[in-house]
Tab-separated table of C-alpha atoms in Angstrom:
chain	number	residue	atom	x	y	z
A	1	UNK	CA	2.244	-4.118	-17.129
A	2	UNK	CA	-0.699	-1.927	-18.035
A	3	UNK	CA	-0.624	0.057	-21.329
A	4	UNK	CA	-3.015	3.012	-21.397
A	5	UNK	CA	-3.569	6.270	-23.237
A	6	UNK	CA	-5.474	9.150	-21.676
A	7	UNK	CA	-7.403	11.999	-23.342
A	8	UNK	CA	-9.503	15.009	-22.495
A	9	UNK	CA	-13.140	14.933	-23.577
A	10	UNK	CA	-14.806	17.651	-25.688
A	11	UNK	CA	-18.537	16.934	-25.210
A	12	UNK	CA	-20.886	14.820	-23.112
A	13	UNK	CA	-21.968	12.649	-26.068
A	14	UNK	CA	-20.182	9.692	-24.388
A	15	UNK	CA	-23.091	9.524	-21.926
A	16	UNK	CA	-25.443	8.386	-24.720
A	17	UNK	CA	-22.899	5.870	-26.039
A	18	UNK	CA	-22.115	4.290	-22.655
A	19	UNK	CA	-23.012	0.647	-22.028
A	20	UNK	CA	-22.864	1.141	-18.262
A	21	UNK	CA	-21.721	3.494	-15.539
A	22	UNK	CA	-20.569	3.019	-11.969
A	23	UNK	CA	-19.674	5.291	-9.075
A	24	UNK	CA	-16.098	5.124	-7.759
A	25	UNK	CA	-14.516	6.514	-4.562
A	26	UNK	CA	-10.776	6.187	-4.129
A	27	UNK	CA	-7.928	7.366	-1.965
A	28	UNK	CA	-4.170	6.873	-1.797
A	29	UNK	CA	-1.987	5.362	0.929
A	30	UNK	CA	1.048	6.388	-1.162
A	31	UNK	CA	1.169	8.964	-3.962
A	32	UNK	CA	4.850	8.297	-4.668
A	33	UNK	CA	4.914	7.833	-8.494
A	34	UNK	CA	7.416	4.949	-8.035
A	35	UNK	CA	5.009	3.014	-5.788
A	36	UNK	CA	1.464	4.364	-5.739
A	37	UNK	CA	-0.935	2.500	-3.417
A	38	UNK	CA	-4.629	3.059	-4.182
A	39	UNK	CA	-7.746	2.001	-2.263
A	40	UNK	CA	-10.927	1.947	-4.345
A	41	UNK	CA	-14.602	1.311	-3.704
A	42	UNK	CA	-16.493	0.567	-6.911
A	43	UNK	CA	-20.133	-0.368	-6.464
A	44	UNK	CA	-20.095	-2.994	-3.685
A	45	UNK	CA	-16.536	-4.153	-4.363
A	46	UNK	CA	-13.239	-2.971	-2.899
A	47	UNK	CA	-9.786	-3.042	-4.485
A	48	UNK	CA	-6.229	-2.413	-3.359
A	49	UNK	CA	-3.913	-1.529	-6.229
A	50	UNK	CA	-0.161	-0.918	-6.414
A	51	UNK	CA	1.350	0.851	-9.432
A	52	UNK	CA	5.021	1.275	-10.247
A	53	UNK	CA	6.816	3.985	-12.209
A	54	UNK	CA	5.725	4.846	-15.755
A	55	UNK	CA	7.925	4.273	-18.772
A	56	UNK	CA	9.325	7.323	-20.609
A	57	UNK	CA	6.236	7.843	-22.817
A	58	UNK	CA	3.886	7.501	-19.833
A	59	UNK	CA	1.846	4.760	-21.528
A	60	UNK	CA	2.979	1.745	-19.542
A	61	UNK	CA	3.182	0.987	-15.825
A	62	UNK	CA	3.487	-2.071	-13.576
A	63	UNK	CA	0.122	-2.688	-11.938
A	64	UNK	CA	-0.914	-5.220	-9.285
A	65	UNK	CA	-4.420	-5.410	-7.848
A	66	UNK	CA	-6.281	-7.493	-5.294
A	67	UNK	CA	-10.002	-7.479	-4.542
A	68	UNK	CA	-10.985	-6.788	-0.935
A	69	UNK	CA	-14.375	-6.310	0.698
A	70	UNK	CA	-16.092	-2.916	0.512
A	71	UNK	CA	-15.969	-2.819	4.339
A	72	UNK	CA	-12.186	-3.334	4.348
A	73	UNK	CA	-11.809	-0.702	1.630
A	74	UNK	CA	-13.868	1.759	3.701
A	75	UNK	CA	-11.530	1.246	6.694
A	76	UNK	CA	-8.465	1.711	4.495
A	77	UNK	CA	-9.881	4.832	2.800
A	78	UNK	CA	-10.122	6.365	6.276
A	79	UNK	CA	-6.293	6.105	6.480
A	80	UNK	CA	-5.723	7.751	3.087
A	81	UNK	CA	-3.961	11.054	2.609
A	82	UNK	CA	-5.243	14.236	0.941
A	83	UNK	CA	-8.536	14.371	-0.971
A	84	UNK	CA	-10.706	11.274	-1.528
A	85	UNK	CA	-11.573	11.231	-5.249
A	86	UNK	CA	-15.140	10.647	-6.343
A	87	UNK	CA	-16.155	10.042	-9.910
A	88	UNK	CA	-18.658	8.354	-12.176
A	89	UNK	CA	-17.095	6.019	-14.731
A	90	UNK	CA	-18.863	5.430	-18.074
A	91	UNK	CA	-17.877	2.342	-20.093
A	92	UNK	CA	-18.084	3.244	-23.783
A	93	UNK	CA	-17.439	0.420	-26.295
A	94	UNK	CA	-16.163	1.407	-29.727
A	95	UNK	CA	-14.800	-1.086	-32.251
A	96	UNK	CA	-12.405	-3.478	-30.488
A	97	UNK	CA	-11.919	-1.250	-27.444
A	98	UNK	CA	-13.778	0.101	-24.442
A	99	UNK	CA	-13.186	3.704	-23.393
A	100	UNK	CA	-13.427	4.425	-19.681
A	101	UNK	CA	-14.706	7.967	-19.279
A	102	UNK	CA	-14.309	9.402	-15.775
A	103	UNK	CA	-16.503	12.332	-14.763
A	104	UNK	CA	-14.991	13.713	-11.582
A	105	UNK	CA	-17.077	15.112	-8.737
A	106	UNK	CA	-16.359	17.186	-5.632
A	107	UNK	CA	-13.057	19.064	-5.658
A	108	UNK	CA	-12.305	17.794	-9.169
A	109	UNK	CA	-15.698	18.724	-10.630
A	110	UNK	CA	-15.434	19.875	-14.250
A	111	UNK	CA	-12.716	17.402	-15.166
A	112	UNK	CA	-13.619	14.584	-17.581
A	113	UNK	CA	-10.963	12.214	-18.934
A	114	UNK	CA	-11.147	9.144	-21.170
A	115	UNK	CA	-8.738	6.203	-21.027
A	116	UNK	CA	-8.265	3.312	-23.408
A	117	UNK	CA	-6.276	0.195	-22.529
A	118	UNK	CA	-4.115	-1.284	-25.269
A	119	UNK	CA	-2.215	-4.525	-25.804
A	120	UNK	CA	0.680	-2.745	-27.516
A	121	UNK	CA	1.998	0.815	-27.446
A	122	UNK	CA	1.269	1.442	-31.133
A	123	UNK	CA	-2.050	-0.422	-31.375
A	124	UNK	CA	-4.714	1.175	-33.603
A	125	UNK	CA	-7.972	2.241	-31.972
A	126	UNK	CA	-11.029	3.991	-33.371
A	127	UNK	CA	-11.450	7.551	-32.066
A	128	UNK	CA	-14.848	8.658	-30.784
A	129	UNK	CA	-16.091	12.103	-31.889
A	130	UNK	CA	-15.734	13.510	-28.365
A	131	UNK	CA	-12.063	12.515	-27.918
A	132	UNK	CA	-9.931	15.604	-27.288
A	133	UNK	CA	-6.296	16.382	-26.561
A	134	UNK	CA	-4.079	13.501	-25.429
A	135	UNK	CA	-2.721	13.886	-21.891
A	136	UNK	CA	-0.984	10.496	-21.519
A	137	UNK	CA	1.900	10.768	-19.057
A	138	UNK	CA	0.992	14.292	-17.884
A	139	UNK	CA	1.417	13.910	-14.159
A	140	UNK	CA	-1.174	16.534	-13.157
A	141	UNK	CA	-3.852	14.229	-14.586
A	142	UNK	CA	-2.725	11.214	-12.535
A	143	UNK	CA	-5.457	10.401	-10.030
A	144	UNK	CA	-2.775	10.344	-7.316
A	145	UNK	CA	-1.923	13.946	-8.202
A	146	UNK	CA	-5.594	14.996	-8.400
A	147	UNK	CA	-5.912	13.865	-4.778
A	148	UNK	CA	-3.141	16.313	-3.829
A	149	UNK	CA	-3.926	19.153	-6.226
A	150	UNK	CA	-7.549	18.881	-7.339
A	151	UNK	CA	-8.773	20.311	-10.653
A	152	UNK	CA	-10.790	23.160	-9.080
A	153	UNK	CA	-7.490	24.531	-7.686
A	154	UNK	CA	-5.646	24.564	-11.041
B	1	UNK	CA	-6.346	-2.775	16.361
B	2	UNK	CA	-3.131	-4.489	17.329
B	3	UNK	CA	-1.759	-4.040	20.884
B	4	UNK	CA	1.953	-4.801	21.213
B	5	UNK	CA	4.879	-4.081	23.497
B	6	UNK	CA	8.463	-4.165	22.268
B	7	UNK	CA	11.712	-4.810	24.169
B	8	UNK	CA	15.430	-5.117	23.621
B	9	UNK	CA	17.000	-8.505	24.303
B	10	UNK	CA	19.961	-9.061	26.659
B	11	UNK	CA	21.155	-12.561	25.690
B	12	UNK	CA	20.647	-15.240	23.033
B	13	UNK	CA	18.979	-17.681	25.480
B	14	UNK	CA	15.713	-17.195	23.514
B	15	UNK	CA	17.195	-19.408	20.782
B	16	UNK	CA	17.059	-22.443	23.114
B	17	UNK	CA	13.517	-21.606	24.235
B	18	UNK	CA	12.094	-21.090	20.740
B	19	UNK	CA	9.402	-23.438	19.445
B	20	UNK	CA	10.130	-22.452	15.838
B	21	UNK	CA	11.907	-19.930	13.667
B	22	UNK	CA	11.288	-18.540	10.197
B	23	UNK	CA	13.125	-16.237	7.827
B	24	UNK	CA	11.402	-12.970	6.860
B	25	UNK	CA	12.169	-10.434	4.118
B	26	UNK	CA	10.146	-7.240	4.007
B	27	UNK	CA	10.019	-3.865	2.353
B	28	UNK	CA	7.808	-0.773	2.488
B	29	UNK	CA	5.721	0.891	-0.216
B	30	UNK	CA	4.953	3.665	2.288
B	31	UNK	CA	6.866	4.490	5.476
B	32	UNK	CA	4.447	7.281	6.420
B	33	UNK	CA	3.634	6.497	10.107
B	34	UNK	CA	-0.028	7.414	9.426
B	35	UNK	CA	-0.343	4.803	6.677
B	36	UNK	CA	2.533	2.339	6.499
B	37	UNK	CA	2.280	-0.227	3.672
B	38	UNK	CA	4.463	-3.323	4.151
B	39	UNK	CA	5.220	-6.205	1.782
B	40	UNK	CA	6.496	-9.358	3.500
B	41	UNK	CA	7.763	-12.749	2.404
B	42	UNK	CA	7.690	-15.273	5.237
B	43	UNK	CA	8.661	-18.816	4.282
B	44	UNK	CA	6.634	-19.524	1.126
B	45	UNK	CA	3.849	-17.056	1.953
B	46	UNK	CA	3.442	-13.388	1.036
B	47	UNK	CA	1.585	-10.674	2.926
B	48	UNK	CA	0.538	-7.096	2.282
B	49	UNK	CA	-0.089	-5.137	5.475
B	50	UNK	CA	-1.368	-1.617	6.121
B	51	UNK	CA	-0.838	0.018	9.518
B	52	UNK	CA	-2.317	3.283	10.761
B	53	UNK	CA	-0.993	5.773	13.304
B	54	UNK	CA	-0.080	4.636	16.829
B	55	UNK	CA	-1.923	5.779	19.928
B	56	UNK	CA	-0.106	8.105	22.365
B	57	UNK	CA	1.612	5.291	24.304
B	58	UNK	CA	2.732	3.575	21.087
B	59	UNK	CA	1.154	0.254	22.106
B	60	UNK	CA	-1.843	0.184	19.762
B	61	UNK	CA	-2.237	0.620	16.008
B	62	UNK	CA	-4.817	-0.143	13.321
B	63	UNK	CA	-3.593	-3.104	11.278
B	64	UNK	CA	-5.025	-4.726	8.160
B	65	UNK	CA	-3.395	-7.644	6.374
B	66	UNK	CA	-4.078	-9.805	3.331
B	67	UNK	CA	-2.213	-12.915	2.223
B	68	UNK	CA	-0.777	-12.857	-1.292
B	69	UNK	CA	1.422	-15.333	-3.140
B	70	UNK	CA	5.187	-15.306	-2.573
B	71	UNK	CA	5.591	-14.516	-6.305
B	72	UNK	CA	3.328	-11.450	-6.027
B	73	UNK	CA	5.184	-10.363	-2.887
B	74	UNK	CA	8.515	-10.690	-4.719
B	75	UNK	CA	7.247	-8.395	-7.499
B	76	UNK	CA	5.978	-5.866	-4.966
B	77	UNK	CA	9.207	-5.954	-2.930
B	78	UNK	CA	11.000	-4.873	-6.109
B	79	UNK	CA	8.963	-1.625	-5.972
B	80	UNK	CA	9.793	-0.921	-2.315
B	81	UNK	CA	11.798	2.055	-1.128
B	82	UNK	CA	15.018	2.107	0.895
B	83	UNK	CA	16.524	-1.018	2.468
B	84	UNK	CA	14.800	-4.427	2.301
B	85	UNK	CA	14.814	-5.806	5.863
B	86	UNK	CA	15.891	-9.378	6.472
B	87	UNK	CA	15.504	-11.118	9.787
B	88	UNK	CA	15.008	-14.467	11.488
B	89	UNK	CA	11.981	-14.588	13.764
B	90	UNK	CA	11.967	-16.950	16.767
B	91	UNK	CA	8.611	-17.837	18.342
B	92	UNK	CA	9.135	-18.219	22.089
B	93	UNK	CA	6.117	-19.372	24.144
B	94	UNK	CA	6.031	-18.377	27.815
B	95	UNK	CA	2.949	-18.768	30.009
B	96	UNK	CA	-0.091	-17.469	28.132
B	97	UNK	CA	1.909	-15.518	25.552
B	98	UNK	CA	4.280	-16.024	22.652
B	99	UNK	CA	7.240	-13.681	22.279
B	100	UNK	CA	8.345	-12.949	18.729
B	101	UNK	CA	12.094	-12.355	18.794
B	102	UNK	CA	13.488	-10.777	15.617
B	103	UNK	CA	17.192	-11.177	14.892
B	104	UNK	CA	17.982	-8.694	12.149
B	105	UNK	CA	20.491	-9.391	9.378
B	106	UNK	CA	22.233	-7.308	6.733
B	107	UNK	CA	22.306	-3.571	7.417
B	108	UNK	CA	20.492	-4.073	10.728
B	109	UNK	CA	22.789	-6.857	11.978
B	110	UNK	CA	23.315	-6.686	15.732
B	111	UNK	CA	19.766	-5.608	16.505
B	112	UNK	CA	17.503	-8.098	18.325
B	113	UNK	CA	14.033	-7.098	19.531
B	114	UNK	CA	11.217	-9.031	21.193
B	115	UNK	CA	7.520	-8.250	20.814
B	116	UNK	CA	4.545	-9.556	22.722
B	117	UNK	CA	0.952	-9.102	21.549
B	118	UNK	CA	-1.649	-8.359	24.203
B	119	UNK	CA	-5.430	-8.273	24.355
B	120	UNK	CA	-5.431	-5.215	26.628
B	121	UNK	CA	-2.944	-2.417	27.283
B	122	UNK	CA	-2.421	-3.387	30.940
B	123	UNK	CA	-2.487	-7.160	30.535
B	124	UNK	CA	-0.040	-9.142	32.717
B	125	UNK	CA	2.620	-11.229	30.981
B	126	UNK	CA	5.470	-13.317	32.319
B	127	UNK	CA	8.917	-11.836	31.598
B	128	UNK	CA	11.631	-14.079	30.176
B	129	UNK	CA	15.137	-13.774	31.694
B	130	UNK	CA	16.537	-12.235	28.501
B	131	UNK	CA	13.958	-9.399	28.274
B	132	UNK	CA	15.688	-6.013	28.389
B	133	UNK	CA	14.699	-2.355	28.157
B	134	UNK	CA	11.231	-1.547	26.803
B	135	UNK	CA	11.263	0.386	23.510
B	136	UNK	CA	7.508	0.405	22.755
B	137	UNK	CA	6.603	3.452	20.677
B	138	UNK	CA	10.236	4.474	20.019
B	139	UNK	CA	10.055	5.285	16.329
B	140	UNK	CA	13.689	4.396	15.525
B	141	UNK	CA	12.810	0.758	16.284
B	142	UNK	CA	9.852	0.695	13.882
B	143	UNK	CA	10.690	-1.638	11.016
B	144	UNK	CA	9.625	1.125	8.604
B	145	UNK	CA	12.269	3.382	10.152
B	146	UNK	CA	14.929	0.624	10.156
B	147	UNK	CA	14.443	0.419	6.378
B	148	UNK	CA	15.341	4.115	6.126
B	149	UNK	CA	17.969	4.347	8.876
B	150	UNK	CA	19.348	0.877	9.566
B	151	UNK	CA	20.868	-0.085	12.931
B	152	UNK	CA	24.469	-0.274	11.673
B	153	UNK	CA	24.233	3.462	10.830
B	154	UNK	CA	23.032	4.541	14.305
């Protein structure tokens, strides 16, 4: 189970606070919210990830992932449906947590979201100055949905 | 690419000719013919397999597979849609080839199909006495379709 909260971002100050950034391309073999199947290329690594349905609050979801080669991931991305998502991910440490800030490119350009992974639903975390409205559980912000209905078409 | 031909079976003589047999349970995270995602438990091994679209004759299809643990496969099968397929597979060597004969159980009981994997579309293979009508490329015999519309409902 993965517990995550997701927020909009109100300024680009996170870029100065980031410890690292990496480019990500990803597509979906299934966008069914009950059984999403994602193919990701991150740097020179590939990943295949399966996610189950979210709980009622949208914070928690079964997640299973296996690393594959970037070459295998490239072949599998060619099979994916809809739009291939491209984004730059900034890793921003703050207190006991690391915020993952995704700057989308291409058909989702203009969208920036921050996620923080928690051990428990109600865990305290320090809020960076640029953290905006919470969008946890809002399906239109799921990456699987952004591949079907990208941000520039909203 | 995987090149395969599929046939119905006219008697149970294959059981005497089999070198081995193994029980298989499998489900689908995606049954989209362009990007099928299959989870399989075979003996004490697990597999995750992605298949692309078939060519026009239905003999050839992109296939990618990774081995996973049986425990991981069990978790992923719990996420699968529709019916979980159960079958016993008999491996029947003949000449230069091995026929895989699948005896379906449960909601597909009564269905028996044999597959032979080839290196080339037009490769010669010896035909066993029990080999019946060819059903290569007939979508209703795809395992992904049998999970949605099982044989006992035909």
